[in-house]
mmCIF file of C-alpha atoms in Angstrom:
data_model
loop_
_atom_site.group_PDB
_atom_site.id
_atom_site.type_symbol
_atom_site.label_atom_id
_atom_site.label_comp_id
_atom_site.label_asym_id
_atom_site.label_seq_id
_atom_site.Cartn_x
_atom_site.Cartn_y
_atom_site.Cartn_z
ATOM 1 C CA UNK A 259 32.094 14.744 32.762
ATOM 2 C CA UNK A 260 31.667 14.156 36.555
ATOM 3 C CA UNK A 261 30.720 10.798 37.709
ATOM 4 C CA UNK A 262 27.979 12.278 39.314
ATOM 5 C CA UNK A 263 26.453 13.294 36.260
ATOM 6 C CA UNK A 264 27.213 10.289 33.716
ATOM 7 C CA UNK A 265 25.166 8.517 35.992
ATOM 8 C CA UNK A 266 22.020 10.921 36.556
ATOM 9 C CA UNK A 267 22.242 10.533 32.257
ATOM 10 C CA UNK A 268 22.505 6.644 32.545
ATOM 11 C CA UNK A 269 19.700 6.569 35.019
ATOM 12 C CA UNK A 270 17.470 8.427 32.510
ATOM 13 C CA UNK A 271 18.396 6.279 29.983
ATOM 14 C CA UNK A 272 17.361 3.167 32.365
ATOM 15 C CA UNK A 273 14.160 4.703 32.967
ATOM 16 C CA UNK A 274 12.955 5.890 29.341
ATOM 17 C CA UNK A 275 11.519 3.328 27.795
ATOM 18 C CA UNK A 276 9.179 4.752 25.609
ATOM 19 C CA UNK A 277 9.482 3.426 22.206
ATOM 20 C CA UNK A 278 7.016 5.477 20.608
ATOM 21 C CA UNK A 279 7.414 6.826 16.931
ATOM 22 C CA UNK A 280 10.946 8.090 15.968
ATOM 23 C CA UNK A 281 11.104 12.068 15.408
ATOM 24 C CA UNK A 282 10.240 13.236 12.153
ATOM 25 C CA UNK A 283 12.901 15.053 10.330
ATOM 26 C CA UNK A 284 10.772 18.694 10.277
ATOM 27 C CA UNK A 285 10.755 18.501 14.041
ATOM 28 C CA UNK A 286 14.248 17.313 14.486
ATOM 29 C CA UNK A 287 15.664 20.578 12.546
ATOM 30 C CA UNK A 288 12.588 22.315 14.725
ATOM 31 C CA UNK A 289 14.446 21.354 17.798
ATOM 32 C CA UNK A 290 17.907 21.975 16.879
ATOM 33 C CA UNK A 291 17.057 25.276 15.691
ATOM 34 C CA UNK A 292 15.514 26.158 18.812
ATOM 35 C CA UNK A 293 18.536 24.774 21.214
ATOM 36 C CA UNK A 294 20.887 26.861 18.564
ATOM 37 C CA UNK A 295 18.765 30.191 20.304
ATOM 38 C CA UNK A 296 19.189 29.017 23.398
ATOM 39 C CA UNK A 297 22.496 27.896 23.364
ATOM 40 C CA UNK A 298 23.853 31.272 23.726
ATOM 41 C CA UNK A 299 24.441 32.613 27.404
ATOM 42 C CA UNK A 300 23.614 35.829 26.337
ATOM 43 C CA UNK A 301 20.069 35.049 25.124
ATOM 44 C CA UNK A 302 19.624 32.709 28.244
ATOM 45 C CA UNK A 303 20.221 35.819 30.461
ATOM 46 C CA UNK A 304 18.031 37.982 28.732
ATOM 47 C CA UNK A 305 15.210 35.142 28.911
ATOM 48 C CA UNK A 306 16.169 34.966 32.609
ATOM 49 C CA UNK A 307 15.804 38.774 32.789
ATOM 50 C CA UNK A 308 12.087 38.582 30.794
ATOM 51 C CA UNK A 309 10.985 36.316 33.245
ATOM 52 C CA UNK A 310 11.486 38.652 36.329
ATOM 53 C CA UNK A 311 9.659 41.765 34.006
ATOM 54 C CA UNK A 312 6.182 42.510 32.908
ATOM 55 C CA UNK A 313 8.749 43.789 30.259
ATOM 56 C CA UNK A 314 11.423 45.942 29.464
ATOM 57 C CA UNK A 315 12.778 48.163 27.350
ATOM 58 C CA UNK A 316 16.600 47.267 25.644
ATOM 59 C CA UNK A 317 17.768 50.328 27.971
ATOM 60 C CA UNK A 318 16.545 49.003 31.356
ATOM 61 C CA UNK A 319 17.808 45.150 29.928
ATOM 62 C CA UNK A 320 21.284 46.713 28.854
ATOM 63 C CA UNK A 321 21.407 48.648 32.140
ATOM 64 C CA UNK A 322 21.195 44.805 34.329
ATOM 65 C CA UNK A 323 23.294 43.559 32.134
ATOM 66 C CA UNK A 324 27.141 43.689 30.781
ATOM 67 C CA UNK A 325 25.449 44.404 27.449
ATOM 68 C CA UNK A 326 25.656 47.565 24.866
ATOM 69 C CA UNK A 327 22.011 48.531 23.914
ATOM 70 C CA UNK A 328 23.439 47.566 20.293
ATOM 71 C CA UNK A 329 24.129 44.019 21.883
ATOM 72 C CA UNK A 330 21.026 43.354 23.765
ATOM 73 C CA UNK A 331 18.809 44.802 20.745
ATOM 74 C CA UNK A 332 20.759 42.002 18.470
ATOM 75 C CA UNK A 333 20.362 39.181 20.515
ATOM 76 C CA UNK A 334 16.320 40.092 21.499
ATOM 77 C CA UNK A 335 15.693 40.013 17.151
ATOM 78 C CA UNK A 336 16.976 36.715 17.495
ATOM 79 C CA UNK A 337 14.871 35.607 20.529
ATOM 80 C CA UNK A 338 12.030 37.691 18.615
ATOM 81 C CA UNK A 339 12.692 35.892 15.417
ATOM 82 C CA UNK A 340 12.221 32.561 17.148
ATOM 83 C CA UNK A 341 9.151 33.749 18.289
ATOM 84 C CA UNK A 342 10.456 33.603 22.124
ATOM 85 C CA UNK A 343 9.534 37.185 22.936
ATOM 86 C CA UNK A 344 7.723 39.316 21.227
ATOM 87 C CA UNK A 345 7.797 43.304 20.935
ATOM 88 C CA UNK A 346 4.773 46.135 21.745
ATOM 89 C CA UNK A 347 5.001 49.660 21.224
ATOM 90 C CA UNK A 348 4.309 52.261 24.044
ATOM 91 C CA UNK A 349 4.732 55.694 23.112
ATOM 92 C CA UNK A 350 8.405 55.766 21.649
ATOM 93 C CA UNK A 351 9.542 53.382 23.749
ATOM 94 C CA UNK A 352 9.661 49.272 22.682
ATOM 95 C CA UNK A 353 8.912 46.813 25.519
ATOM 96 C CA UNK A 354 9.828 43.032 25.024
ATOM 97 C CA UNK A 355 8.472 40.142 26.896
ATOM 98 C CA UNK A 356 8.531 36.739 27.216
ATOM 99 C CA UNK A 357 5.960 35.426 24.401
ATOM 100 C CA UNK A 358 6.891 31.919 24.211
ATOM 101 C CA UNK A 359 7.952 30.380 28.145
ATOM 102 C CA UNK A 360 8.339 27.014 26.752
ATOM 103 C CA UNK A 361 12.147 28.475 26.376
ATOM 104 C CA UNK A 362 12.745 29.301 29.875
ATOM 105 C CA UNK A 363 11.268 25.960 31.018
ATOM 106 C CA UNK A 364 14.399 24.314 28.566
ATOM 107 C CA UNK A 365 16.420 26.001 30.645
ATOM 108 C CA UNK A 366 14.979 25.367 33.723
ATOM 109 C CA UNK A 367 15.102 21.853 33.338
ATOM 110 C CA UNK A 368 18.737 21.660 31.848
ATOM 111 C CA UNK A 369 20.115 23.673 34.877
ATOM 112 C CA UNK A 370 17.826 21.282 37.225
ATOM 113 C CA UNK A 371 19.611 18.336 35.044
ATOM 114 C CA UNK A 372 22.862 19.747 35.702
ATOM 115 C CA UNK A 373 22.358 20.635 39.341
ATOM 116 C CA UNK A 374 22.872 23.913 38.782
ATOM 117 C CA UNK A 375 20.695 26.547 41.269
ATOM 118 C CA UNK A 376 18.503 29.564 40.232
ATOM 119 C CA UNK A 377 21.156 31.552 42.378
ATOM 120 C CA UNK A 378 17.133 33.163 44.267
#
């Protein structure tokens, strides 16, 4: 780890000093479920790609990205499982959107933690 960023994660540590109640254990596995979903690059590009769309089908998401349809349609059930994005039927065709942004702003702030740019 750079020096640069032990101490951006020491300063935060200086600064938080909320003591409030500790987690509970239900929202402890609640969280690490969650980060499990997002901690595939996959699923964060296909968040990423949400964002940018009213929504889109797995053929235009598969078409942006290095994906088979068979791979993007896998990894949007498990977004859709986690209740991240959800599904709606127009004529034979399946959009999915973002129904959940609190998992883009995760990622927002991790890549802001990390200094890492939007690449926009």
């Amino acid at each position: 780890m750079s020096e640069h960023r032990q101490q951006q994660i020491s300063g935060a540590r200086a600064t938080s000093h909320d003591e409030g109640p500790a987690l509970s254990e239900e929202t402890v596995e609640s969280l690490a479920a969650i980060l499990r979903v997002l901690g595939d690059p996959t699923r964060i590009r296909l968040i990423e790609a949400l964002k940018d769309r009213d929504g889109a089908t797995v053929g235009a998401l598969s078409s942006s990205l290095p994906l088979t349809r068979q791979g993007v349609s896998r990894q949007l059930g498990v977004l859709h499982q986690a209740g991240i994005v959800r599904r709606r039927r127009e004529g034979m065709w399946v959009h999915y959107e973002l129904a959940d942004w609190t998992g883009w702003w995760v990622v927002e702030q991790l890549a802001g933690a990390i200094g890492a740019g939007s690449g926009s």
